[in-house]
CSV table of C-alpha atoms and ligand atoms in Angstrom, one decimal:
chain,number,residue,atom,x,y,z
A,1,UNK,CA,-3.2,-9.7,30.4
A,2,UNK,CA,-6.8,-9.6,31.1
A,3,UNK,CA,-8.8,-12.3,29.0
A,4,UNK,CA,-10.3,-10.5,26.2
A,5,UNK,CA,-14.2,-11.6,25.1
A,6,UNK,CA,-15.1,-9.7,22.3
A,7,UNK,CA,-18.9,-9.3,21.4
A,8,UNK,CA,-18.8,-7.5,18.1
A,9,UNK,CA,-22.0,-8.2,16.1
A,10,UNK,CA,-19.5,-8.6,13.0
A,11,UNK,CA,-17.1,-8.8,11.8
A,12,UNK,CA,-17.2,-10.9,14.9
A,13,UNK,CA,-14.9,-13.5,17.3
A,14,UNK,CA,-13.7,-16.1,15.8
A,15,UNK,CA,-12.5,-19.6,17.1
A,16,UNK,CA,-8.9,-18.9,18.6
A,17,UNK,CA,-8.0,-22.5,17.4
A,18,UNK,CA,-8.9,-21.4,13.9
A,19,UNK,CA,-6.9,-18.2,13.8
A,20,UNK,CA,-3.9,-20.3,15.4
A,21,UNK,CA,-4.3,-22.5,12.6
A,22,UNK,CA,-4.4,-20.2,10.1
A,23,UNK,CA,-1.4,-18.3,11.5
A,24,UNK,CA,0.9,-21.3,11.6
A,25,UNK,CA,-0.1,-22.2,7.9
A,26,UNK,CA,0.0,-18.5,6.6
A,27,UNK,CA,3.5,-18.7,5.3
A,28,UNK,CA,3.4,-22.4,3.8
A,29,UNK,CA,0.3,-24.0,3.5
A,30,UNK,CA,0.4,-28.1,3.7
A,31,UNK,CA,4.4,-27.6,2.4
A,32,UNK,CA,3.0,-26.2,-0.8
A,33,UNK,CA,5.5,-23.4,-0.1
A,34,UNK,CA,2.7,-20.6,-0.9
A,35,UNK,CA,0.2,-19.1,1.4
A,36,UNK,CA,-3.5,-19.9,0.6
A,37,UNK,CA,-3.4,-15.9,-0.4
A,38,UNK,CA,-1.0,-16.6,-3.0
A,39,UNK,CA,-2.6,-19.9,-5.0
A,40,UNK,CA,-4.5,-20.2,-7.8
A,41,UNK,CA,-8.1,-20.6,-7.4
A,42,UNK,CA,-8.3,-23.3,-10.4
A,43,UNK,CA,-4.9,-25.1,-9.0
A,44,UNK,CA,-5.3,-28.5,-7.1
A,45,UNK,CA,-4.5,-27.1,-3.8
A,46,UNK,CA,-7.1,-24.6,-3.6
A,47,UNK,CA,-9.8,-26.6,-5.5
A,48,UNK,CA,-9.2,-29.3,-2.5
A,49,UNK,CA,-9.8,-26.2,0.1
A,50,UNK,CA,-13.0,-25.1,-1.7
A,51,UNK,CA,-14.5,-28.3,-2.0
A,52,UNK,CA,-13.5,-29.4,1.7
A,53,UNK,CA,-15.3,-26.4,2.7
A,54,UNK,CA,-18.2,-27.1,0.5
A,55,UNK,CA,-18.8,-30.7,1.7
A,56,UNK,CA,-18.3,-29.8,5.4
A,57,UNK,CA,-21.0,-26.9,5.4
A,58,UNK,CA,-23.4,-29.4,3.2
A,59,UNK,CA,-22.6,-31.9,5.9
A,60,UNK,CA,-23.2,-29.5,8.5
A,61,UNK,CA,-26.6,-27.8,7.9
A,62,UNK,CA,-27.7,-31.3,6.2
A,63,UNK,CA,-27.9,-29.7,2.5
A,64,UNK,CA,-30.0,-32.0,0.4
A,65,UNK,CA,-28.6,-33.0,-3.2
A,66,UNK,CA,-30.9,-30.8,-5.0
A,67,UNK,CA,-29.9,-27.7,-3.4
A,68,UNK,CA,-26.4,-26.0,-4.8
A,69,UNK,CA,-24.1,-23.8,-2.1
A,70,UNK,CA,-22.6,-20.6,-3.7
A,71,UNK,CA,-19.5,-19.1,-2.4
A,72,UNK,CA,-20.0,-15.4,-3.2
A,73,UNK,CA,-19.0,-12.0,-2.4
A,74,UNK,CA,-20.7,-8.7,-2.2
A,75,UNK,CA,-22.1,-9.2,1.5
A,76,UNK,CA,-25.5,-10.0,2.9
A,77,UNK,CA,-26.8,-7.0,1.6
A,78,UNK,CA,-25.9,-7.3,-2.4
A,79,UNK,CA,-28.3,-10.5,-2.3
A,80,UNK,CA,-31.1,-8.1,-1.5
A,81,UNK,CA,-30.9,-6.8,-5.1
A,82,UNK,CA,-29.5,-10.1,-6.1
A,83,UNK,CA,-31.8,-12.2,-5.3
A,84,UNK,CA,-35.0,-10.2,-6.8
A,85,UNK,CA,-32.1,-10.1,-10.1
A,86,UNK,CA,-31.8,-13.9,-10.2
A,87,UNK,CA,-35.5,-14.9,-9.5
A,88,UNK,CA,-37.6,-12.7,-11.0
A,89,UNK,CA,-36.7,-13.5,-14.7
A,90,UNK,CA,-39.8,-15.4,-15.3
A,91,UNK,CA,-41.9,-12.7,-13.9
A,92,UNK,CA,-40.3,-9.5,-14.9
A,93,UNK,CA,-43.3,-7.1,-15.3
A,94,UNK,CA,-46.0,-7.0,-12.2
A,95,UNK,CA,-44.0,-9.1,-9.9
A,96,UNK,CA,-44.9,-9.1,-6.2
A,97,UNK,CA,-42.1,-10.2,-3.3
A,98,UNK,CA,-43.7,-10.4,0.2
A,99,UNK,CA,-41.8,-9.6,3.3
A,100,UNK,CA,-42.0,-10.0,6.8
A,101,UNK,CA,-40.8,-6.9,8.4
A,102,UNK,CA,-39.1,-7.4,11.5
A,103,UNK,CA,-36.4,-5.2,11.9
A,104,UNK,CA,-33.6,-3.1,10.2
A,105,UNK,CA,-32.4,-5.8,8.1
A,106,UNK,CA,-35.5,-6.9,6.5
A,107,UNK,CA,-36.4,-3.3,6.0
A,108,UNK,CA,-33.2,-2.5,3.8
A,109,UNK,CA,-34.0,-5.7,1.9
A,110,UNK,CA,-37.7,-4.2,1.2
A,111,UNK,CA,-36.2,-1.1,0.2
A,112,UNK,CA,-33.6,-2.6,-2.2
A,113,UNK,CA,-36.6,-4.8,-3.3
A,114,UNK,CA,-39.1,-1.9,-4.5
A,115,UNK,CA,-36.4,-1.3,-7.4
A,116,UNK,CA,-37.4,-4.8,-9.1
A,117,UNK,CA,-40.8,-5.7,-8.1
A,118,UNK,CA,-44.1,-4.5,-6.4
A,119,UNK,CA,-43.5,-5.3,-2.3
A,120,UNK,CA,-46.2,-6.3,-0.3
A,121,UNK,CA,-45.2,-6.3,3.8
A,122,UNK,CA,-47.5,-9.2,4.8
A,123,UNK,CA,-46.9,-8.4,8.6
A,124,UNK,CA,-44.5,-6.5,10.2
A,125,UNK,CA,-43.2,-5.8,14.0
A,126,UNK,CA,-39.9,-4.8,15.6
A,127,UNK,CA,-40.3,-6.5,19.0
A,128,UNK,CA,-41.8,-10.0,17.9
A,129,UNK,CA,-41.8,-12.4,14.7
A,130,UNK,CA,-45.6,-11.9,13.7
A,131,UNK,CA,-47.5,-15.0,14.3
A,132,UNK,CA,-48.0,-16.7,10.7
A,133,UNK,CA,-51.6,-17.0,10.9
A,134,UNK,CA,-51.8,-13.1,10.8
A,135,UNK,CA,-49.3,-12.8,7.8
A,136,UNK,CA,-51.1,-11.3,4.4
A,137,UNK,CA,-49.7,-13.1,2.0
A,138,UNK,CA,-50.0,-12.6,-2.0
A,139,UNK,CA,-51.4,-15.0,-4.0
A,140,UNK,CA,-49.1,-15.9,-6.7
A,141,UNK,CA,-46.2,-13.8,-5.3
A,142,UNK,CA,-42.3,-14.3,-6.9
A,143,UNK,CA,-41.3,-15.1,-2.8
A,144,UNK,CA,-41.5,-14.6,0.6
A,145,UNK,CA,-38.3,-13.3,2.0
A,146,UNK,CA,-37.7,-12.7,6.2
A,147,UNK,CA,-34.7,-12.1,8.1
A,148,UNK,CA,-34.6,-15.1,10.8
A,149,UNK,CA,-32.4,-13.1,12.7
A,150,UNK,CA,-32.6,-9.4,13.0
A,151,UNK,CA,-28.9,-8.7,14.1
A,152,UNK,CA,-29.9,-5.2,15.5
A,153,UNK,CA,-33.0,-5.7,17.0
A,154,UNK,CA,-32.2,-9.0,18.4
A,155,UNK,CA,-35.6,-10.6,17.0
A,156,UNK,CA,-35.1,-14.4,16.2
A,157,UNK,CA,-37.7,-16.9,14.7
A,158,UNK,CA,-37.7,-19.3,17.2
A,159,UNK,CA,-39.1,-21.6,18.8
A,160,UNK,CA,-41.3,-22.2,15.7
A,161,UNK,CA,-38.2,-21.5,13.5
A,162,UNK,CA,-38.5,-24.9,11.9
A,163,UNK,CA,-42.5,-25.0,11.4
A,164,UNK,CA,-42.5,-23.0,8.4
A,165,UNK,CA,-45.0,-24.8,6.5
A,166,UNK,CA,-45.6,-22.8,3.6
A,167,UNK,CA,-47.0,-24.8,0.6
A,168,UNK,CA,-46.4,-23.2,-2.7
A,169,UNK,CA,-44.5,-20.2,-1.3
A,170,UNK,CA,-40.8,-19.8,-2.3
A,171,UNK,CA,-39.0,-18.6,1.3
A,172,UNK,CA,-36.0,-16.5,0.8
A,173,UNK,CA,-34.3,-16.2,4.4
A,174,UNK,CA,-31.4,-13.8,5.4
A,175,UNK,CA,-29.3,-15.8,8.1
A,176,UNK,CA,-26.6,-13.8,8.3
A,177,UNK,CA,-26.5,-13.6,11.8
A,178,UNK,CA,-27.5,-16.7,13.2
A,179,UNK,CA,-26.6,-19.4,10.7
A,180,UNK,CA,-24.8,-22.8,11.7
A,181,UNK,CA,-26.3,-21.8,15.4
A,182,UNK,CA,-29.8,-23.8,15.2
A,183,UNK,CA,-30.5,-26.8,13.0
A,184,UNK,CA,-32.6,-26.0,10.3
A,185,UNK,CA,-34.6,-27.7,7.7
A,186,UNK,CA,-32.9,-26.5,4.5
A,187,UNK,CA,-35.8,-28.3,2.1
A,188,UNK,CA,-38.2,-25.6,3.4
A,189,UNK,CA,-36.5,-22.7,1.9
A,190,UNK,CA,-35.9,-21.9,-1.9
A,191,UNK,CA,-32.8,-19.5,-0.7
A,192,UNK,CA,-30.6,-19.1,2.1
A,193,UNK,CA,-28.1,-16.7,2.1
A,194,UNK,CA,-25.7,-15.4,5.0
A,195,UNK,CA,-22.8,-12.8,4.8
A,196,UNK,CA,-19.8,-15.1,6.6
A,197,UNK,CA,-18.6,-12.1,9.1
A,198,UNK,CA,-20.6,-13.7,12.1
A,199,UNK,CA,-21.0,-17.5,12.4
A,200,UNK,CA,-18.7,-18.5,9.6
A,201,UNK,CA,-15.7,-16.3,9.0
A,202,UNK,CA,-14.3,-13.1,7.2
A,203,UNK,CA,-16.0,-10.4,5.7
A,204,UNK,CA,-16.1,-10.6,2.0
A,205,UNK,CA,-17.8,-14.2,1.5
A,206,UNK,CA,-21.5,-14.8,0.9
A,207,UNK,CA,-23.2,-17.9,1.3
A,208,UNK,CA,-25.9,-18.9,-0.8
A,209,UNK,CA,-27.9,-21.9,-0.9
A,210,UNK,CA,-30.3,-22.3,-3.5
A,211,UNK,CA,-32.8,-25.5,-4.7
A,212,UNK,CA,-31.8,-26.2,-8.0
A,213,UNK,CA,-34.8,-25.6,-9.7
A,214,UNK,CA,-34.7,-21.8,-9.1
A,215,UNK,CA,-31.2,-21.3,-11.3
A,216,UNK,CA,-31.7,-20.0,-14.6
A,217,UNK,CA,-34.5,-17.3,-13.7
A,218,UNK,CA,-32.2,-14.3,-13.9
A,219,UNK,CA,-33.4,-11.2,-15.4
A,220,UNK,CA,-31.1,-10.1,-18.5
A,221,UNK,CA,-30.0,-7.1,-16.5
A,222,UNK,CA,-28.3,-9.5,-13.9
A,223,UNK,CA,-24.6,-9.0,-14.1
A,224,UNK,CA,-23.1,-12.1,-15.2
A,225,UNK,CA,-20.3,-12.5,-12.1
A,226,UNK,CA,-24.0,-12.6,-10.0
A,227,UNK,CA,-25.7,-14.9,-12.0
A,228,UNK,CA,-26.4,-17.6,-9.8
A,229,UNK,CA,-26.6,-20.1,-12.4
A,230,UNK,CA,-23.5,-19.0,-14.0
A,231,UNK,CA,-21.9,-19.1,-10.5
A,232,UNK,CA,-23.4,-22.8,-9.7
A,233,UNK,CA,-22.3,-24.4,-13.0
A,234,UNK,CA,-18.7,-23.2,-12.1
A,235,UNK,CA,-18.5,-23.9,-8.7
A,236,UNK,CA,-18.3,-20.4,-7.6
A,237,UNK,CA,-15.4,-19.8,-9.7
A,238,UNK,CA,-17.2,-18.1,-12.7
A,239,UNK,CA,-14.4,-15.2,-11.3
A,240,UNK,CA,-12.1,-15.2,-8.6
A,241,UNK,CA,-14.1,-16.0,-5.5
A,242,UNK,CA,-13.0,-14.4,-2.1
A,243,UNK,CA,-10.0,-17.4,-1.6
A,244,UNK,CA,-8.7,-16.5,1.5
A,245,UNK,CA,-12.0,-15.9,3.4
A,246,UNK,CA,-13.2,-19.2,1.8
A,247,UNK,CA,-10.2,-21.0,3.4
A,248,UNK,CA,-11.1,-19.7,6.7
A,249,UNK,CA,-14.6,-20.3,6.6
A,250,UNK,CA,-13.5,-24.2,5.6
A,251,UNK,CA,-11.5,-24.0,8.8
A,252,UNK,CA,-14.5,-22.9,11.0
A,253,UNK,CA,-16.7,-25.4,9.4
A,254,UNK,CA,-14.0,-28.3,10.5
A,255,UNK,CA,-13.8,-26.5,14.1
A,256,UNK,CA,-17.7,-27.0,14.1
A,257,UNK,CA,-17.5,-30.4,13.4
A,258,UNK,CA,-15.1,-31.3,16.1
A,259,UNK,CA,-17.1,-29.5,18.3
A,260,UNK,CA,-20.5,-31.5,17.8
A,261,UNK,CA,-21.6,-29.8,14.9
A,262,UNK,CA,-24.7,-27.7,14.6
A,263,UNK,CA,-26.8,-29.5,17.3
A,264,UNK,CA,-23.9,-28.6,19.7
A,265,UNK,CA,-23.9,-25.0,18.9
A,266,UNK,CA,-27.5,-25.0,19.3
A,267,UNK,CA,-27.3,-26.3,23.1
A,268,UNK,CA,-24.8,-24.1,23.6
A,269,UNK,CA,-26.2,-21.0,22.3
A,270,UNK,CA,-29.1,-21.5,24.4
A,271,UNK,CA,-27.0,-22.3,27.5
A,272,UNK,CA,-25.8,-19.0,26.7
A,273,UNK,CA,-28.4,-17.2,26.0
A,274,UNK,CA,-30.5,-18.4,29.1
A,275,UNK,CA,-27.7,-16.8,31.2
A,276,UNK,CA,-27.5,-13.7,30.2
A,277,UNK,CA,-31.5,-13.1,29.8
A,278,UNK,CA,-31.6,-14.4,33.2
A,279,UNK,CA,-29.3,-11.8,34.4
A,280,UNK,CA,-30.9,-8.9,32.3
A,281,UNK,CA,-34.2,-10.2,33.5
A,282,UNK,CA,-33.2,-10.4,37.4
A,283,UNK,CA,-32.2,-7.0,37.9
A,284,UNK,CA,-34.3,-3.7,37.6
A,285,UNK,CA,-31.2,-1.6,36.4
A,286,UNK,CA,-31.3,-3.0,32.7
A,287,UNK,CA,-34.4,-3.7,30.3
A,288,UNK,CA,-34.6,-5.7,27.0
A,289,UNK,CA,-37.2,-4.7,24.7
A,290,UNK,CA,-37.9,-8.0,22.5
A,291,UNK,CA,-40.9,-10.6,23.2
A,292,UNK,CA,-38.8,-13.0,25.3
A,293,UNK,CA,-40.6,-16.3,22.7
A,294,UNK,CA,-38.5,-14.3,19.8
A,295,UNK,CA,-35.5,-13.2,21.7
A,296,UNK,CA,-32.2,-13.7,19.5
A,297,UNK,CA,-29.5,-15.8,21.0
A,298,UNK,CA,-26.8,-14.3,18.9
A,299,UNK,CA,-27.5,-10.8,19.7
A,300,UNK,CA,-28.8,-9.7,22.7
A,301,UNK,CA,-29.9,-5.7,22.8
A,302,UNK,CA,-30.0,-4.5,26.1
A,303,UNK,CA,-30.6,-1.1,27.8
A,304,UNK,CA,-29.1,0.7,31.1
A,305,UNK,CA,-32.8,2.2,32.8
A,306,UNK,CA,-30.6,5.2,33.5
A,307,UNK,CA,-28.9,6.1,30.2
A,308,UNK,CA,-26.7,8.5,31.7
A,309,UNK,CA,-24.3,5.7,32.8
A,310,UNK,CA,-23.9,4.3,28.9
A,311,UNK,CA,-20.2,5.6,28.9
A,312,UNK,CA,-19.4,4.9,32.3
A,313,UNK,CA,-20.5,0.7,31.4
A,314,UNK,CA,-18.8,0.3,28.4
A,315,UNK,CA,-15.6,2.0,29.8
A,316,UNK,CA,-15.8,-0.4,33.0
A,317,UNK,CA,-16.6,-3.2,30.5
A,318,UNK,CA,-13.5,-2.8,28.4
A,319,UNK,CA,-11.2,-2.3,31.6
A,320,UNK,CA,-12.6,-6.0,32.3
A,321,UNK,CA,-11.5,-7.1,28.9
A,322,UNK,CA,-15.4,-7.0,27.5
A,323,UNK,CA,-15.5,-5.4,24.0
A,324,UNK,CA,-17.5,-4.2,21.6
A,325,UNK,CA,-20.7,-3.9,23.7
A,326,UNK,CA,-22.2,-0.6,22.3
A,327,UNK,CA,-25.4,-0.9,20.4
A,328,UNK,CA,-26.0,-0.2,17.1
A,329,UNK,CA,-26.3,3.4,16.4
A,330,UNK,CA,-29.5,3.4,15.1
A,331,UNK,CA,-31.1,1.8,18.6
A,332,UNK,CA,-28.7,3.1,20.9
A,333,UNK,CA,-28.0,1.0,24.0
A,334,UNK,CA,-25.8,-2.0,24.3
A,335,UNK,CA,-25.7,-4.9,22.5
A,336,UNK,CA,-24.0,-8.2,23.0
A,337,UNK,CA,-23.3,-10.8,20.1
A,338,UNK,CA,-22.9,-14.3,21.3
A,339,UNK,CA,-22.0,-16.0,18.2
A,340,UNK,CA,-21.0,-19.6,18.1
A,341,UNK,CA,-17.3,-19.0,18.7
A,342,UNK,CA,-17.8,-16.8,21.8
A,343,UNK,CA,-17.1,-19.2,25.0
A,344,UNK,CA,-19.5,-19.6,27.9
A,345,UNK,CA,-17.0,-18.1,29.9
A,346,UNK,CA,-17.3,-14.8,28.1
A,347,UNK,CA,-20.7,-14.6,29.0
A,348,UNK,CA,-20.2,-15.8,32.2
A,349,UNK,CA,-17.6,-12.6,32.5
A,350,UNK,CA,-20.5,-10.3,31.3
A,351,UNK,CA,-23.0,-11.4,33.7
A,352,UNK,CA,-20.5,-10.6,36.7
A,353,UNK,CA,-19.8,-7.6,35.0
A,354,UNK,CA,-23.5,-6.6,34.8
A,355,UNK,CA,-24.4,-7.5,38.3
A,356,UNK,CA,-21.2,-5.5,39.6
A,357,UNK,CA,-21.7,-2.3,37.7
A,358,UNK,CA,-25.6,-2.5,39.0
A,359,UNK,CA,-24.5,-3.4,42.6
A,360,UNK,CA,-22.1,-0.3,42.2
A,361,UNK,CA,-24.8,2.2,40.8
A,362,UNK,CA,-27.7,1.6,42.6
B,1,PMP,N1,-28.4,-9.2,6.9
B,1,PMP,C1,-28.1,-9.2,8.4
B,1,PMP,C2,-29.2,-9.9,8.8
B,1,PMP,C3,-26.8,-8.7,8.9
B,1,PMP,O1,-27.0,-8.7,10.2
B,1,PMP,C4,-26.1,-8.0,8.1
B,1,PMP,C5,-24.8,-7.4,8.6
B,1,PMP,N2,-24.9,-6.9,9.7
B,1,PMP,C6,-26.2,-7.7,6.5
B,1,PMP,C7,-27.7,-8.3,6.2
B,1,PMP,C8,-25.5,-6.9,5.7
B,1,PMP,O2,-24.5,-7.5,5.3
B,1,PMP,P1,-23.1,-7.3,4.8
B,1,PMP,O3,-22.7,-6.1,5.4
B,1,PMP,O4,-22.2,-8.2,4.7
B,1,PMP,O5,-23.7,-6.5,3.4
């Protein structure tokens, strides 16, 4: 059988070892006689799974003690409402949220935030992260929201990602599509959130990492099940958490630790991205549209200069086991998502195909 490499933007490829372990444990988890799906979230078996997942994620991202990690439901998009609902309680009237607009996901966040507050777009560009010196921040803004990796456009905050020294500004970052692919200084952020279905596990789990002093500021209308303080006070079990997704996430965290953690993921991400961008840059058959300094290491959108060949390109890719390369419908073209679980061999196979297809259609 052709070896399959899955370039989906999410839900996305998971480590084979994790899937194999989940399969082996499916009917009987650790001699408990139960599948993880059948366990009470309040029983000792699931509590041990939850605690290990929390501890491993904390270790992998070096999350300081004054931050809570919440395992929620609702996906990344729900956080666009839940964050204002949870942070604006102390500023109910006339609050302003600053945004850096870098593409589709920050745009969605902006649209949702307008329901709850005034919005100021402090800087905007969809092909590069606007230089920090140009950001027009609002004095006294409730917080500053950014999407640190735009999954559709392929714009990532780097290499100055860890240079966000914004005094007196609460940073909120949507890291859905690159969390755990590079080291971050969590202490620079007020809230980090991420849907799980790219670098963490199955859809249905949403990670929220929040500094403790930001808890307890919810608007009265905030639904209780989504009140960060209630969720934190109840170790993510105010209501039933997405138990099976948390279990798989926990297996992914263990896998990441065995691989060498986030530093090793970052090294691999760089190697994979370098290989792919070099192939795209080295050919006049393809083009990319993001400024080289802000090219995402996770999501690589690219275009065939002759778009009439798109269907043939995708069909040939599929025949070689290179799946889900079609670009997002809003931007067209192609997109290769090369998350942590994508082995370098997948990128090598894609590069070989890029060269072969270009050679055949000169
Ligand atoms: N933010 C980013 C950066 C994303 O890539 C996505 C999903 N692709 C979302 C938010 C929305 O996540 P969900 O579909 O889980 O709500």
